[in-house]
Amino acid sequence: MDRDTRGLPRELDELLDAATQARNDYLGYPVAKDFDYRELADFLAIPLNNLGDPFQDSTWRVDSRALEREVVRFFAQLTRAEDDDWWGYVTNGGSEGNLYGLYLARELYPSGIVYFSEETHYSVSKNLHLLNMRHIMIRAQESGEIDYDDLYETLKIHRDVPPIIFANIGTTMTEGKDDIARIREMLRKLAIHNAYIHSDAALCGPVAPFLEPRPPFDFADGADSISMSGHKFIGSPIPCGVVLAKKQHVERIARSIAYIGCLDTTITGSRNGLTPLILWRAIRKLGEEGLRRRAQQSVALAEYAESELRRHGIPAWRNPNALTVVFPAVPETLRRKWQLATAKGQSHIITMPGIARDTLDECIADIVRCRGNA
Ligand SMILES: *Cc1c(COP(=O)(O)O)cnc(C)c1O
């Protein structure tokens, strides 16, 4: 990649070198690296700020909300939202989208209980604490998917309280996916009519629509809100994401703010005006077909990594169609070298777009060499 560091202070030049090297090496975090948005450089001289609701008029006009709306619409269609019953915005990442979904759920069911599996992302406990919501942790299966029997039995005991299900569409360590259609069916069986399901699709949201079979994770499968990260599978130099919800849920929380001449429907006041441009550029370049190809290539690379490890006697495994390849924890030196996330005796590689086959091969060779030394 060509660089232009003319006139940069030494500290920044050194940081650029170090960050470039670290970017080239990582294999264990779910972040794409095949992007270059320097074509948007001129926007760095404008105080873009998407203050307020992206779908309402505002007095402030130095924004990218028109393109933000297109981004949100694209993902609403991808996640099969019903026509005219969806709303959303570009967030600072999957965590904000999850906080938003839980916030909507709490406004709808203030006395509700949140159910989530033990494999849920660490940010969710903090969100539940911030929102002061009652919650119950459910067991997870080995795959990372929620234990449906435990969920069923627990829901049954608390049938008088509206459940708020926080479903994982790709858990952090093993990419286990909870089946939202199955959870809806369970609620029907228990005759629980007041319920809310949030889909944490931070990792798999932009991938799942293109998998066969399509994992049950979206609005048509029974979700009330969905959170996705933009800097993971799609890739962005700035963390970002998209949150979507059924419009009726959002209307309950909208407040009109005179100062900005707009509705205050989002979590933060000032909002990033650059990240919607990045996502807009990505979906304009890729389209649904590009995303599909991207998903297929990443799955194929995961398949390759899993089979290479197994061929060398490493008991690697993967959930169906997952990009996450799980294997017994590797020594600290390798965790550092390849930035491999490790927990509960397991490490993983995530084959995100932009990971070079050569780098993967080198890492696999290292793992094979260090086998049994964790
Ligand atoms: C990454 C991730 C999050 C957090 O998303 P950020 O974009 O990092 O804020 C939440 N849940 C899951 C399952 C994730 O993979």
XYZ file of C-alpha atoms and ligand atoms in Angstrom:
389
model
C 0.000 0.000 0.000
C 1.450 3.396 -0.913
C 1.910 5.826 1.930
C 2.158 9.536 2.182
C 3.763 10.485 5.474
C 5.260 13.804 4.289
C 5.472 16.190 7.175
C 4.153 13.715 9.766
C 5.811 13.983 13.176
C 8.110 11.066 13.921
C 5.708 9.685 16.537
C 2.923 9.340 13.977
C 5.226 7.885 11.360
C 6.374 5.238 13.842
C 2.826 4.515 14.907
C 1.818 4.098 11.287
C 4.577 1.514 10.793
C 3.660 -0.369 13.943
C -0.082 -0.297 13.242
C 0.467 -1.433 9.641
C 2.534 -4.387 10.829
C 0.007 -5.283 13.537
C -2.778 -5.051 10.958
C -0.955 -7.397 8.609
C -0.402 -10.001 11.342
C -3.699 -10.427 13.174
C -5.763 -13.543 12.563
C -7.824 -13.877 15.716
C -10.140 -10.874 15.715
C -13.219 -10.506 13.515
C -12.139 -7.431 11.609
C -11.734 -7.178 7.820
C -8.535 -5.558 6.558
C -9.091 -5.272 2.813
C -10.234 -1.652 2.622
C -8.824 1.720 1.729
C -11.026 4.775 2.139
C -8.429 7.427 1.404
C -10.667 8.565 -1.466
C -12.881 10.104 1.233
C -9.984 12.250 2.520
C -11.615 15.564 1.556
C -14.393 14.875 4.054
C -11.777 15.068 6.809
C -11.888 18.857 6.459
C -15.627 19.116 7.147
C -17.281 18.919 10.602
C -19.786 16.278 9.502
C -22.164 15.428 12.305
C -25.337 13.386 11.935
C -26.989 14.818 15.005
C -30.457 13.488 15.690
C -32.778 11.143 13.846
C -31.533 10.268 10.339
C -35.086 10.288 8.986
C -36.212 13.706 10.276
C -35.472 17.217 9.043
C -32.939 19.128 11.098
C -31.730 22.722 11.310
C -28.106 21.506 11.152
C -27.136 20.611 7.588
C -23.443 19.632 7.728
C -24.305 15.959 7.728
C -24.395 12.761 5.685
C -27.828 11.679 6.838
C -29.161 11.248 3.289
C -26.555 8.554 2.647
C -27.012 7.178 6.157
C -30.674 6.546 5.267
C -29.587 4.595 2.192
C -27.240 2.486 4.305
C -29.953 1.741 6.839
C -32.443 0.915 4.062
C -29.955 -1.517 2.487
C -29.536 -3.418 5.747
C -33.268 -3.325 6.481
C -33.872 -5.098 3.176
C -31.042 -7.530 3.829
C -32.588 -8.446 7.188
C -36.126 -8.730 5.708
C -37.712 -5.887 7.663
C -41.364 -5.329 6.806
C -42.027 -2.391 4.453
C -42.640 0.803 6.404
C -42.208 -0.869 9.763
C -38.502 -0.368 10.280
C -36.210 2.327 11.528
C -32.488 2.470 12.254
C -29.267 4.456 12.298
C -25.519 4.080 11.941
C -24.022 3.455 15.383
C -20.533 3.492 16.845
C -20.505 -0.286 16.762
C -22.322 -3.461 17.674
C -22.311 -2.677 21.399
C -24.265 0.547 20.926
C -26.780 -1.302 18.771
C -27.181 -3.917 21.492
C -27.653 -1.218 24.115
C -30.265 0.380 21.873
C -32.185 -2.872 21.375
C -32.249 -3.505 25.110
C -33.337 0.086 25.749
C -36.294 -0.269 23.363
C -37.199 -3.566 25.013
C -37.117 -2.038 28.467
C -39.359 0.862 27.415
C -41.820 -1.660 26.012
C -41.635 -4.060 28.977
C -40.258 -2.173 31.994
C -40.659 -5.212 34.226
C -39.325 -7.697 31.652
C -36.561 -10.219 32.311
C -33.637 -10.443 29.898
C -32.504 -13.962 28.968
C -29.095 -14.459 27.389
C -26.653 -17.329 27.139
C -23.392 -17.586 29.043
C -21.531 -17.153 25.725
C -22.937 -13.655 25.232
C -20.488 -10.799 24.480
C -18.941 -9.200 27.563
C -20.446 -5.777 26.786
C -23.967 -7.020 27.443
C -23.615 -7.365 31.247
C -22.504 -3.743 31.337
C -25.496 -2.683 29.230
C -27.876 -4.565 31.520
C -26.279 -2.841 34.469
C -26.611 0.589 32.833
C -30.251 -0.063 32.030
C -30.880 -1.692 35.392
C -32.702 -4.642 33.830
C -33.494 -7.897 35.537
C -31.753 -10.783 33.785
C -31.138 -14.521 33.853
C -28.188 -16.270 32.283
C -28.950 -19.441 30.316
C -26.562 -22.321 29.684
C -24.838 -22.579 26.317
C -24.058 -25.726 24.350
C -20.486 -26.668 23.399
C -21.052 -24.992 20.032
C -21.794 -21.686 21.743
C -25.490 -21.862 20.797
C -27.986 -21.344 23.615
C -29.247 -24.436 25.441
C -32.891 -24.482 24.341
C -34.002 -26.870 27.085
C -32.590 -24.594 29.768
C -34.220 -21.582 28.083
C -37.569 -23.370 27.858
C -37.582 -24.471 31.475
C -36.539 -21.033 32.694
C -39.138 -19.223 30.594
C -41.783 -21.605 31.907
C -41.031 -20.690 35.522
C -41.375 -16.967 34.789
C -44.352 -17.060 32.424
C -45.994 -14.090 34.125
C -43.134 -11.707 33.232
C -42.511 -10.575 29.626
C -39.279 -12.166 28.360
C -36.671 -10.140 26.508
C -34.455 -12.580 24.657
C -30.978 -11.432 23.769
C -30.006 -13.809 20.954
C -26.439 -14.304 19.711
C -25.926 -14.546 15.988
C -22.316 -15.571 16.170
C -20.847 -15.805 19.664
C -17.469 -14.240 20.259
C -15.430 -17.385 20.833
C -17.062 -20.048 18.635
C -19.551 -18.176 16.406
C -22.477 -20.181 17.718
C -25.824 -18.911 16.408
C -29.057 -18.936 18.391
C -32.112 -19.882 16.310
C -34.608 -17.023 16.564
C -37.373 -18.901 14.725
C -37.030 -21.738 17.224
C -37.192 -19.301 20.144
C -40.358 -17.675 18.684
C -41.885 -21.129 18.372
C -40.989 -21.844 21.996
C -42.733 -18.647 23.110
C -45.832 -19.635 21.112
C -45.866 -23.038 22.743
C -45.720 -21.441 26.185
C -48.528 -19.030 25.137
C -46.301 -16.051 25.979
C -47.605 -13.196 23.830
C -45.656 -10.266 25.250
C -42.048 -10.868 24.362
C -39.154 -9.081 22.703
C -36.249 -10.620 20.791
C -33.055 -8.716 20.080
C -30.644 -10.177 17.546
C -26.974 -9.512 18.302
C -25.650 -9.980 14.793
C -22.525 -7.869 15.358
C -20.313 -10.386 13.638
C -22.651 -12.380 11.372
C -25.308 -9.834 10.343
C -23.704 -8.991 6.999
C -22.786 -12.663 6.391
C -25.834 -14.657 7.502
C -28.183 -13.527 4.668
C -25.849 -15.211 2.189
C -25.363 -18.546 3.905
C -27.178 -21.698 2.869
C -29.124 -22.653 4.851
C -29.850 -19.094 5.944
C -29.550 -18.916 9.762
C -32.840 -17.795 11.376
C -31.737 -14.397 12.716
C -33.700 -11.555 11.170
C -37.044 -9.702 11.234
C -38.850 -12.351 9.158
C -37.654 -14.947 11.679
C -39.070 -12.953 14.580
C -36.513 -10.357 15.701
C -37.713 -7.005 17.057
C -34.330 -5.336 16.672
C -30.963 -6.241 15.141
C -27.477 -4.906 15.766
C -24.580 -5.316 13.337
C -20.998 -4.089 13.350
C -19.710 -2.283 10.283
C -16.008 -2.509 11.059
C -16.017 -6.298 11.328
C -17.046 -8.160 8.183
C -17.480 -5.080 5.989
C -14.405 -3.268 7.285
C -13.838 0.342 8.327
C -11.007 2.482 9.713
C -13.462 3.775 12.332
C -15.607 1.460 14.464
C -19.243 1.620 13.350
C -22.387 -0.426 12.988
C -26.047 -0.386 12.084
C -28.970 -0.877 14.410
C -32.437 -1.649 13.092
C -35.716 -1.937 14.937
C -39.403 -2.195 14.256
C -40.677 1.359 13.861
C -43.468 0.984 16.405
C -40.902 0.308 19.151
C -38.909 3.447 18.315
C -41.972 5.700 18.231
C -42.418 5.022 21.924
C -39.094 6.650 22.816
C -38.922 9.562 20.329
C -38.749 13.022 21.917
C -38.703 16.230 19.952
C -35.743 18.501 20.755
C -36.159 22.199 19.889
C -32.411 22.938 19.933
C -31.657 20.708 16.945
C -35.141 20.953 15.411
C -35.220 17.194 15.204
C -36.280 14.040 17.040
C -33.900 12.599 19.613
C -34.224 8.912 18.832
C -30.602 7.797 19.079
C -28.366 7.103 22.094
C -25.717 9.776 21.623
C -26.159 13.440 20.743
C -23.502 14.123 18.122
C -23.096 11.212 15.744
C -20.360 10.224 13.325
C -20.916 11.599 9.838
C -17.944 9.797 8.276
C -18.856 6.212 9.056
C -22.120 6.334 7.071
C -20.010 7.406 4.063
C -17.689 4.462 4.587
C -20.564 1.991 4.793
C -22.320 3.642 1.862
C -19.173 3.342 -0.255
C -18.786 -0.314 0.729
C -22.323 -1.303 -0.170
C -22.228 0.765 -3.366
C -19.039 -1.046 -4.409
C -20.064 -4.523 -3.300
C -23.841 -4.659 -3.537
C -25.609 -7.822 -2.396
C -23.705 -9.894 -4.941
C -20.349 -8.602 -3.733
C -21.260 -9.331 -0.143
C -22.348 -12.830 -1.111
C -19.021 -13.493 -2.829
C -17.203 -12.037 0.155
C -19.082 -14.350 2.518
C -18.423 -17.390 0.332
C -14.708 -16.616 0.108
C -14.403 -16.209 3.863
C -16.262 -19.454 4.538
C -14.016 -21.234 2.024
C -10.907 -19.878 3.751
C -12.225 -21.070 7.131
C -12.863 -24.491 5.627
C -9.284 -24.513 4.375
C -7.816 -23.477 7.741
C -9.851 -26.099 9.584
C -8.848 -28.894 7.223
C -5.162 -27.877 7.207
C -5.066 -27.907 11.007
C -6.815 -31.276 11.150
C -4.544 -32.704 8.482
C -1.660 -31.892 10.836
C -3.336 -33.560 13.775
C -4.761 -30.455 15.483
C -8.358 -31.133 16.595
C -9.757 -27.947 15.054
C -13.506 -27.527 14.595
C -16.006 -25.035 13.284
C -19.724 -24.398 13.518
C -21.637 -24.919 10.237
C -20.623 -22.208 7.738
C -18.666 -20.330 10.407
C -15.636 -18.116 9.759
C -14.298 -18.979 13.216
C -11.943 -21.957 13.468
C -11.573 -23.181 17.056
C -8.672 -25.280 18.395
C -6.990 -26.061 21.738
C -5.323 -23.000 23.296
C -1.930 -22.196 21.804
C 1.122 -20.926 23.774
C 1.292 -17.291 24.821
C 3.990 -16.499 22.235
C 1.666 -17.500 19.385
C -1.319 -15.713 20.900
C 0.765 -12.556 20.863
C 2.358 -13.077 17.470
C -0.942 -13.681 15.629
C -3.240 -11.829 18.058
C -5.261 -14.991 18.698
C -8.112 -14.501 21.161
C -8.061 -17.279 23.746
C -10.576 -18.241 26.447
C -11.648 -21.361 28.337
C -8.801 -23.439 26.896
C -9.606 -22.567 23.293
C -8.030 -20.250 20.729
C -9.487 -19.235 17.395
C -8.684 -17.889 13.963
C -11.337 -15.863 12.161
C -10.969 -15.790 8.381
C -12.092 -12.252 7.712
C -11.827 -10.600 4.285
C -8.294 -9.419 3.580
C -6.522 -12.241 5.379
C -3.801 -13.542 3.098
C -3.541 -17.276 2.531
C 0.245 -17.032 3.080
C -0.215 -15.461 6.504
C -2.712 -18.154 7.391
C -0.296 -20.871 6.258
C 2.509 -19.376 8.353
C 0.298 -19.246 11.408
C -0.881 -22.824 10.895
C 2.741 -23.970 10.580
C 3.521 -22.205 13.893
C 0.561 -23.857 15.597
C 1.570 -27.281 14.330
C 5.168 -26.733 15.490
C 4.069 -25.703 18.995
C 1.462 -28.416 19.359
C 0.962 -29.538 22.896
C 3.040 -26.763 24.455
C 0.185 -24.506 25.601
C -18.054 -7.628 18.316
C -19.268 -8.060 18.996
C -19.989 -7.189 19.802
C -19.529 -5.781 20.048
O -19.534 -5.053 18.867
P -18.594 -3.765 18.691
O -18.838 -3.426 17.253
O -17.204 -4.187 18.995
O -19.107 -2.735 19.620
C -21.136 -7.645 20.395
N -21.559 -8.900 20.203
C -20.897 -9.770 19.423
C -21.421 -11.149 19.233
C -19.732 -9.379 18.788
O -19.079 -10.237 17.989
